[in-house]
Structure formats: C-alpha cells, structure tokens
CSV table of C-alpha atoms and ligand atoms in Angstrom, one decimal:
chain,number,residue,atom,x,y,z
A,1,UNK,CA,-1.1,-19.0,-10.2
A,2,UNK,CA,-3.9,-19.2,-7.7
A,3,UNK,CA,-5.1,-16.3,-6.3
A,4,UNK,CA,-3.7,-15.3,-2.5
A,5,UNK,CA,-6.2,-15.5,0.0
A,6,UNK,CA,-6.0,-14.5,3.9
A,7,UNK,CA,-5.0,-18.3,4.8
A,8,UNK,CA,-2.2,-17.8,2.6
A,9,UNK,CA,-0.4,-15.2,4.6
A,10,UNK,CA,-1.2,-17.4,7.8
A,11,UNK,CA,0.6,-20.4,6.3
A,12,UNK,CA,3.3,-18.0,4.9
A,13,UNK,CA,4.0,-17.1,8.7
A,14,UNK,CA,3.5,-20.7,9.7
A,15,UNK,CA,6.3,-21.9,6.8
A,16,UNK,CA,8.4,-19.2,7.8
A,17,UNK,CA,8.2,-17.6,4.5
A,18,UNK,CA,8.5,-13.8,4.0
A,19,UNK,CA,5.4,-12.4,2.5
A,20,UNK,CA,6.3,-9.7,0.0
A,21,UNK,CA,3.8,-6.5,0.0
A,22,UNK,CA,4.0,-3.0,-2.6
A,23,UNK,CA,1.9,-0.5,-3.1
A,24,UNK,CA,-0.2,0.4,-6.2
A,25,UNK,CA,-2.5,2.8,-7.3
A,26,UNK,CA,-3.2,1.8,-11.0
A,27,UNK,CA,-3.9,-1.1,-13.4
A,28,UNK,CA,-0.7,-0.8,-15.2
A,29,UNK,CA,1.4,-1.2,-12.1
A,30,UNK,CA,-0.7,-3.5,-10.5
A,31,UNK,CA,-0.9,-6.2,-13.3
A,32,UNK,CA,3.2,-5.9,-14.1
A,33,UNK,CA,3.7,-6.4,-10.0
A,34,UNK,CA,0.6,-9.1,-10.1
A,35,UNK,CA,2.8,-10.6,-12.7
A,36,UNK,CA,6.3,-10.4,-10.3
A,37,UNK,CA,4.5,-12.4,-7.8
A,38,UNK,CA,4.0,-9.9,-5.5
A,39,UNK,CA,1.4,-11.3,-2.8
A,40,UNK,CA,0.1,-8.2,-1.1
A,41,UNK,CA,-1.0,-4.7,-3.5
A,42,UNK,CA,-1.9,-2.1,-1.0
A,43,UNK,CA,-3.8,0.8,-2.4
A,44,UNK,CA,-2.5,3.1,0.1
A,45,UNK,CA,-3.7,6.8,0.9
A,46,UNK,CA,0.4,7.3,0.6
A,47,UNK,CA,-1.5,7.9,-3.3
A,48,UNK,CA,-2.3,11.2,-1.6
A,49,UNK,CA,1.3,11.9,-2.0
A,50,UNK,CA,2.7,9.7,-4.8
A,51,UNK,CA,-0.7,10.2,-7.2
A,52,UNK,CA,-2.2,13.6,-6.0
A,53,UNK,CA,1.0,15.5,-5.0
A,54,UNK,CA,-0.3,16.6,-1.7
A,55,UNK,CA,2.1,17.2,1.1
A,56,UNK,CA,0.0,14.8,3.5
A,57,UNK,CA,-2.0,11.5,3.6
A,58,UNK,CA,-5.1,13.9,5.0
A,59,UNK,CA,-6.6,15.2,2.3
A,60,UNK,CA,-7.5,11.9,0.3
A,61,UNK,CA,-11.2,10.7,-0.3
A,62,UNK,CA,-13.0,7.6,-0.4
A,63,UNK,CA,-13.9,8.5,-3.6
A,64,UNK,CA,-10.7,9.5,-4.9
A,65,UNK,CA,-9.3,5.6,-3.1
A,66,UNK,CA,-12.0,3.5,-4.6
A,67,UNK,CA,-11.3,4.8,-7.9
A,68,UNK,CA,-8.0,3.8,-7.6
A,69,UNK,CA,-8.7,0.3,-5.7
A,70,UNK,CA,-11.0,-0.5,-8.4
A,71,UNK,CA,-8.0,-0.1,-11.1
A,72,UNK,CA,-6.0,-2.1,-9.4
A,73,UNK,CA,-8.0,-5.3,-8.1
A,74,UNK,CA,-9.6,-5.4,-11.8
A,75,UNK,CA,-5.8,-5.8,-12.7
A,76,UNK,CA,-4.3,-8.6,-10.7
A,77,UNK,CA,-4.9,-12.3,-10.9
A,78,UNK,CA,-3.0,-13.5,-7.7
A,79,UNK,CA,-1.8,-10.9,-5.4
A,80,UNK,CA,-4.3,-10.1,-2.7
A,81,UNK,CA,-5.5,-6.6,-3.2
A,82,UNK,CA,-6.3,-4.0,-0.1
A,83,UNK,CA,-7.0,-0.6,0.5
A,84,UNK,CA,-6.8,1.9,3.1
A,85,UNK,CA,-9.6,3.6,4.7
A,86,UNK,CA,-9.0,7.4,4.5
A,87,UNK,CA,-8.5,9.9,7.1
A,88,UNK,CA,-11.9,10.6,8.6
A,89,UNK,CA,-13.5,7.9,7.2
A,90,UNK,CA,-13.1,5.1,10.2
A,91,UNK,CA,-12.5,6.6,13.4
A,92,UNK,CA,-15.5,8.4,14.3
A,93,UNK,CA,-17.1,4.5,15.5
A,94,UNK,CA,-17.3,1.0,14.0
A,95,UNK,CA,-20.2,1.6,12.2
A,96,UNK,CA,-18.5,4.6,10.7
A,97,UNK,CA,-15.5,1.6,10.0
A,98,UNK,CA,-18.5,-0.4,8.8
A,99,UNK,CA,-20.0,1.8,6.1
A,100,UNK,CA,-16.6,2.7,4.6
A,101,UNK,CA,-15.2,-0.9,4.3
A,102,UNK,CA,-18.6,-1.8,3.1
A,103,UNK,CA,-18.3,0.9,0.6
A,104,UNK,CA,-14.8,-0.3,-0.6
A,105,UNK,CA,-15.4,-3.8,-1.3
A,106,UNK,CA,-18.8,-2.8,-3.0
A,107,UNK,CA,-17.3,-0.5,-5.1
A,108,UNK,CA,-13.8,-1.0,-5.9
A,109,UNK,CA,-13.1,-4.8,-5.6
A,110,UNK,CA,-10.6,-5.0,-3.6
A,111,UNK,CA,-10.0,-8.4,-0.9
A,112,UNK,CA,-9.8,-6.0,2.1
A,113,UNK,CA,-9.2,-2.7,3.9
A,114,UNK,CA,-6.7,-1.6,6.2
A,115,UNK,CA,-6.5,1.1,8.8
A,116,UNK,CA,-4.2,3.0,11.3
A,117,UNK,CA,-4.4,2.3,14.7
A,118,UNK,CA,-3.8,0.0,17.6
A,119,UNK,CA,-5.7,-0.5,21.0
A,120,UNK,CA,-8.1,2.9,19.7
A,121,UNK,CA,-9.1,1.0,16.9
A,122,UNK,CA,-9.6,-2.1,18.3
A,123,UNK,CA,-13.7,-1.7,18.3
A,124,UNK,CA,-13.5,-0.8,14.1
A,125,UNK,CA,-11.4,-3.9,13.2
A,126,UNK,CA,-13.7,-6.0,15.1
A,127,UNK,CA,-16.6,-4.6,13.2
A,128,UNK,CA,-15.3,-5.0,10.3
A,129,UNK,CA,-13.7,-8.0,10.3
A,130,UNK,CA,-17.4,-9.8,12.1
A,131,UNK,CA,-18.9,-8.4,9.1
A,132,UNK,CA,-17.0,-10.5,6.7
A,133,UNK,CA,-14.2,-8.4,5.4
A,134,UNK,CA,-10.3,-9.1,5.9
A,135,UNK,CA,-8.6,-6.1,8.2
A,136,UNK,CA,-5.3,-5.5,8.0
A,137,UNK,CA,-4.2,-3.1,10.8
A,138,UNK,CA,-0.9,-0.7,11.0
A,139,UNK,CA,1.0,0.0,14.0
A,140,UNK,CA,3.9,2.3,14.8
A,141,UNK,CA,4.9,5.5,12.7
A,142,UNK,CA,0.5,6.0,11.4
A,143,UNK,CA,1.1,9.1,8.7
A,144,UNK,CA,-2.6,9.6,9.9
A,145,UNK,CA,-1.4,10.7,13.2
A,146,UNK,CA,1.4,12.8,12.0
A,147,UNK,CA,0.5,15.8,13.4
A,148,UNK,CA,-0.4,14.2,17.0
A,149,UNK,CA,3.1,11.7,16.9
A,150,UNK,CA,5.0,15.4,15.9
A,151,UNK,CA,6.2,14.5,12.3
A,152,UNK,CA,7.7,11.4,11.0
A,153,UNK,CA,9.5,10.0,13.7
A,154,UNK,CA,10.7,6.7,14.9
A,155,UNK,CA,8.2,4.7,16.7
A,156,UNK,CA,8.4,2.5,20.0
A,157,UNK,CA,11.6,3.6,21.1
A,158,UNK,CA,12.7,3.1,24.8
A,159,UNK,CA,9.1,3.1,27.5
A,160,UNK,CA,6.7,3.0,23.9
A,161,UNK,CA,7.6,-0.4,23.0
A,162,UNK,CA,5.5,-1.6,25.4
A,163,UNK,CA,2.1,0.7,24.1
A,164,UNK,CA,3.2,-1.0,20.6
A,165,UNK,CA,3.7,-4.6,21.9
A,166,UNK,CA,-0.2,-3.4,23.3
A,167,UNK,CA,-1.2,-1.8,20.0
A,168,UNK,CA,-0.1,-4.9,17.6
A,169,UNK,CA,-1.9,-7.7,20.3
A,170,UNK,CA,-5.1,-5.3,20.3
A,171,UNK,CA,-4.9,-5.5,16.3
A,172,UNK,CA,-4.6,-9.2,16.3
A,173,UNK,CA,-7.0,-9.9,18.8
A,174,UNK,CA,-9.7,-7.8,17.0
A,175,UNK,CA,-9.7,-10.3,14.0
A,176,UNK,CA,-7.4,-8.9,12.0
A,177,UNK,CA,-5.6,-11.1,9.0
A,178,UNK,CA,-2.0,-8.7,9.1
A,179,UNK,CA,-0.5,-5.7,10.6
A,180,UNK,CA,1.8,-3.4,9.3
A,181,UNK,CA,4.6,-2.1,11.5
A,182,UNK,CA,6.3,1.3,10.6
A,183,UNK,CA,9.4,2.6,11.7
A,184,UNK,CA,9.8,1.0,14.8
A,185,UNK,CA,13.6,-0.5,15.7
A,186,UNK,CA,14.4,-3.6,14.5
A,187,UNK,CA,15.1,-5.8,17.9
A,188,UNK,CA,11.2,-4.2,19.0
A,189,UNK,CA,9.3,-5.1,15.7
A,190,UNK,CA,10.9,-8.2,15.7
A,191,UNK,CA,9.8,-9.0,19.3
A,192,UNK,CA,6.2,-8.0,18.4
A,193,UNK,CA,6.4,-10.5,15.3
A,194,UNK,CA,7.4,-13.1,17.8
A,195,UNK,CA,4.3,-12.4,20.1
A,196,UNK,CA,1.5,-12.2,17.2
A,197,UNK,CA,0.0,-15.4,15.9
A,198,UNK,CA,-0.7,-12.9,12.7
A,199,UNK,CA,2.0,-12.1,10.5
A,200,UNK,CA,3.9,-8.6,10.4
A,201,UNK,CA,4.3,-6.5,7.7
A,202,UNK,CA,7.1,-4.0,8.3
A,203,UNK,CA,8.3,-0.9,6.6
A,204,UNK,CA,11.0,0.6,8.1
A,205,UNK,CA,10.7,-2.3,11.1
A,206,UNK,CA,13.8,-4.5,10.5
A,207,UNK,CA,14.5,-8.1,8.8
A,208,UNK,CA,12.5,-9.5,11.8
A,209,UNK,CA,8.9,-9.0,10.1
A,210,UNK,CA,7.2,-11.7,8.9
A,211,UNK,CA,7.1,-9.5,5.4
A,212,UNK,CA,7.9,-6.5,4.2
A,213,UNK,CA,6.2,-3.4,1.8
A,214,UNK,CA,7.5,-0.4,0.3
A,215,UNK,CA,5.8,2.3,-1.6
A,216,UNK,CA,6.5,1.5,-4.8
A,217,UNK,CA,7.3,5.1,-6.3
A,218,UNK,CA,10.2,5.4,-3.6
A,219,UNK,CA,11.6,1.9,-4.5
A,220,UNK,CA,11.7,2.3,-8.0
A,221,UNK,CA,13.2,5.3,-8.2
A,222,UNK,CA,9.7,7.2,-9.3
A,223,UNK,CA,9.4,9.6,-6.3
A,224,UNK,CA,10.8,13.3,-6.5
A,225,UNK,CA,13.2,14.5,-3.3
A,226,UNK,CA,14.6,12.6,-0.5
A,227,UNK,CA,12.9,8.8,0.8
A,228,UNK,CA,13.8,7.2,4.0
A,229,UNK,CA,16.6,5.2,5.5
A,230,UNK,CA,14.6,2.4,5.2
A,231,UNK,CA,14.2,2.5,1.4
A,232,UNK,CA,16.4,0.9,-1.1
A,233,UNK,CA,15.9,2.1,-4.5
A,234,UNK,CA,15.8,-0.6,-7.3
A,235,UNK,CA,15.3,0.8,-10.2
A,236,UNK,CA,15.7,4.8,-11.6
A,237,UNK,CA,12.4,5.3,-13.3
A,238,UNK,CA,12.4,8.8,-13.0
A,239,UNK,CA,15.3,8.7,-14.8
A,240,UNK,CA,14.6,6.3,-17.3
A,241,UNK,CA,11.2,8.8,-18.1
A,242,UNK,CA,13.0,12.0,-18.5
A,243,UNK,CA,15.4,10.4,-20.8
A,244,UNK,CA,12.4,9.2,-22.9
A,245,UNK,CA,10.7,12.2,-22.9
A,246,UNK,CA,13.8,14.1,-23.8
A,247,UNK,CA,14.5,11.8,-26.9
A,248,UNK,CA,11.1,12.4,-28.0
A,249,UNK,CA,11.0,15.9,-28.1
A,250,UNK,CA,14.5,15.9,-29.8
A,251,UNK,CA,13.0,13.6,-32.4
A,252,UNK,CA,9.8,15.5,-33.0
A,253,UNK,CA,11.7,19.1,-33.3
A,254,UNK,CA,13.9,17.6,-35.7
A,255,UNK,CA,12.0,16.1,-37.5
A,256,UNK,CA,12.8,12.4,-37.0
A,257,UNK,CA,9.4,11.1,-35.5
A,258,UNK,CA,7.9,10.0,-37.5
A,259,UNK,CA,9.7,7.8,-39.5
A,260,UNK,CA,7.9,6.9,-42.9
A,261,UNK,CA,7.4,3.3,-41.0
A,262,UNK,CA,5.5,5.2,-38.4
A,263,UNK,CA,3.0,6.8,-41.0
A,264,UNK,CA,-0.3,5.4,-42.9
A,265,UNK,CA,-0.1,5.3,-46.9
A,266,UNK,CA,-2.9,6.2,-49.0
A,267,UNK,CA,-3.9,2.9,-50.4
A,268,UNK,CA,-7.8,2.5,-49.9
A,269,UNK,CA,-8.5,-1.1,-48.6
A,270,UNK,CA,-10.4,-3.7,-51.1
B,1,KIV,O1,-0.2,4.3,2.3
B,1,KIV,C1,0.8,3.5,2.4
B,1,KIV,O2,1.6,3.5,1.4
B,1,KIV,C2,1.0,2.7,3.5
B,1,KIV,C3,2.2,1.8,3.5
B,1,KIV,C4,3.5,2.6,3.6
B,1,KIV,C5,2.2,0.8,4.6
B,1,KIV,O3,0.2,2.7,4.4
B,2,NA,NA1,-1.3,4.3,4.3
C-alpha cells in the first residue's frame, strides 16, 4: 500500500484506469475510505454544507478547512489528500493563492489544494504550483460562483462548451496535476478529457472522465433532503443512525442498557 502520489494519477490516465476520488472531512471517514482504496480524499468546502449546515460553500474559513484537512491527511496511509481553498481566500491575486496554499500544507498536511476556476485562475495555479505544491483545478458548475452562474445549473451546454474546452486547457497548462469537471453533459466533458494531457475528475460530467468523486454524505446516504441526478446512493446511513439511536434510547428508558456485562464490579484489584 504505497502512498498515491501526483505521477500516479498521470499513469492512471496513461493506463486508462479510472482514478476513484470522495470527499472527507474527518479522521474516521478518511482512514475507513483510506482503507477502501480510495486514491483521491478531497476536503472540500462542500464541508460548509455537509459539516456546518450552511446553505452555501461561502461562508467557510481557512481555519475552519485546515482543521478539517489536518484530521483527515493524519488519517490516511495511501490515498492522496487535498483541500480546497475557501471562498475569498485565492482570487484576490497569486500571491493571495500563495499564502493560502502555503498555509494549508503548513498547517493541515494535506498533499495539495484545489480551487475553482478556469482561464481567471490561471495566474493562482501557476503560482502555486511553481512554488512546489500539487493544484488540482475545477471547471464547470464552481458552487463558488453560484450566485454569478444563477444557481446550480448545468454547465457548458450548447456556445459554453467552447469557454469550458478554454477553461480546462488554461487549468492544465498552468501546472496543474487534475481538474475537476462539474455538471457539464457527458459527450462535452468527455471531449475535454480527450484534449487534456491531465486527467479529469468529473461529478456530474459522464462515464467519459478519466475519474470520478462524489461527496461522500450524498453517496452514502448521510445527507438530509434531495441530491442530484448525478448521485447514486450506496448505502442508507442516515437510516442506519436513526435506527441506532432509536434502539438506544428504547434500551436506556427501559431499562435494558446496561446489561450487568456492561457494568464494573466492586472487586478492588491486587
Ligand atoms: O467541495 C466539494 O465537495 C467539491 C467536490 C464536489 C468536487 O468541490
Ligand atoms: Na468544493
């Protein structure tokens, strides 16, 4: 089990050999999918939804990220472990970039950073990946731009697939290792994957990426209210957690838990 590095997803792409991606916010998640053989833990700011129950990626910190990073890259043993620069904290300039990339692998541990943005961003991910530090870059639906792209819609439909053809080369030719695509058709994401020398990382972007993520919450069955098409759900944890709560509180108001098994005796040791 040696541990992924950048070259690996190259080779991956290479091999024609689908790199598999989650999220994770936490060390108990991120050593059970470490232990899967999940290649790619993304701490993503989507934690401002999943974690923090905001309504938006916007409000998160660096702060409140790096704690989170830090949990999970002191967890794994093989998957490669990135996070996402926050809202506000990158796109101001590079050196902006700089400092809060810098910040995250000082602080939290994590292999690399990614962040939101295309032919914008190209200056940032140059920055930061001359400095040293893997960039992974996402293109398409960016939940950063949510307000400006006017909600959660699909991405480079129709005349746009040619500004996200643009977007994903500018990504690519800035340095970056990856880039994820998000909800963008299928036949278009697939094109783009064709073009890039890097490999694609789709959610929501068809069977033609080069690998695929999910947020793990929706996946699994963990996230309250609707998910998108895009999603299939794996598991019912939600489900699985109310019926253990429920059990135990059964138990404890009638006087089941604890069991005499489940209790100390009074036997002083030697
Ligand atoms: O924050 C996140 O979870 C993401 C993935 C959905 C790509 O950016
Ligand atoms: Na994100």
């Amino acid at each position: 089990r040696k541990r992924i590095r950048t070259r690996h997803f190259a080779q991956a792409k290479a091999d024609g050999l689908k790199i598999t991606a989650l999220t994770s916010y936490d060390a108990l998640t991120a050593q059970i999918f470490d232990e899967a053989g999940i290649d790619l833990l993304l701490v993503g700011d989507s934690a401002a939804n999943v974690v923090l129950g905001y309504n938006s990626t916007l409000p998160i910190t660096t702060d409140e990220l790096i704690t989170m990073a830090r949990a999970v890259s002191g967890a794994v043993t093989r998957s490669f472990v990135i996070a996402d620069l926050p809202f506000g904290s990158y796109e101001r300039s590079a050196d902006q970039a700089l400092d809060t990339a810098v910040r995250f692998m000082k602080e939290s541990g994590a292999s690399g950073v990614k962040l939101e943005g295309g032919v914008r961003m190209e200056p940032q991910i140059r920055r930061i990946t001359e400095s040293g530090i893997p960039v992974c870059g996402h293109v398409g639906f960016t939940p950063q731009s949510e307000h400006n792209l006017g909600g959660h819609v699909v991405q480079g439909r129709g005349a746009a697939e040619e500004q996200l053809l643009a977007d994903a080369l500018a990504v690519e030719r800035a340095g970056a290792f990856a880039v994820v695509i998000e909800m963008v058709p299928a036949d278009v994401a697939e094109r783009v994957s064709a073009a890039l020398k890097i490999p694609t990382i789709g959610i929501g972007a068809g069977a033609g990426c080069d690998g695929q993520i999910l947020v793990w919450t929706d996946a699994f069955g963990l996230s309250q209210g609707r998910t998108p098409k895009f999603v299939r759900k794996y598991a019912n944890i939600a489900e699985m957690l109310r019926d253990a709560a429920s059990q135990y509180a059964e138990d404890v108001r009638a006087g089941t838990y604890p069991a005499e098994a489940e209790t100390y005796d009074n036997v002083v040791p030697e």
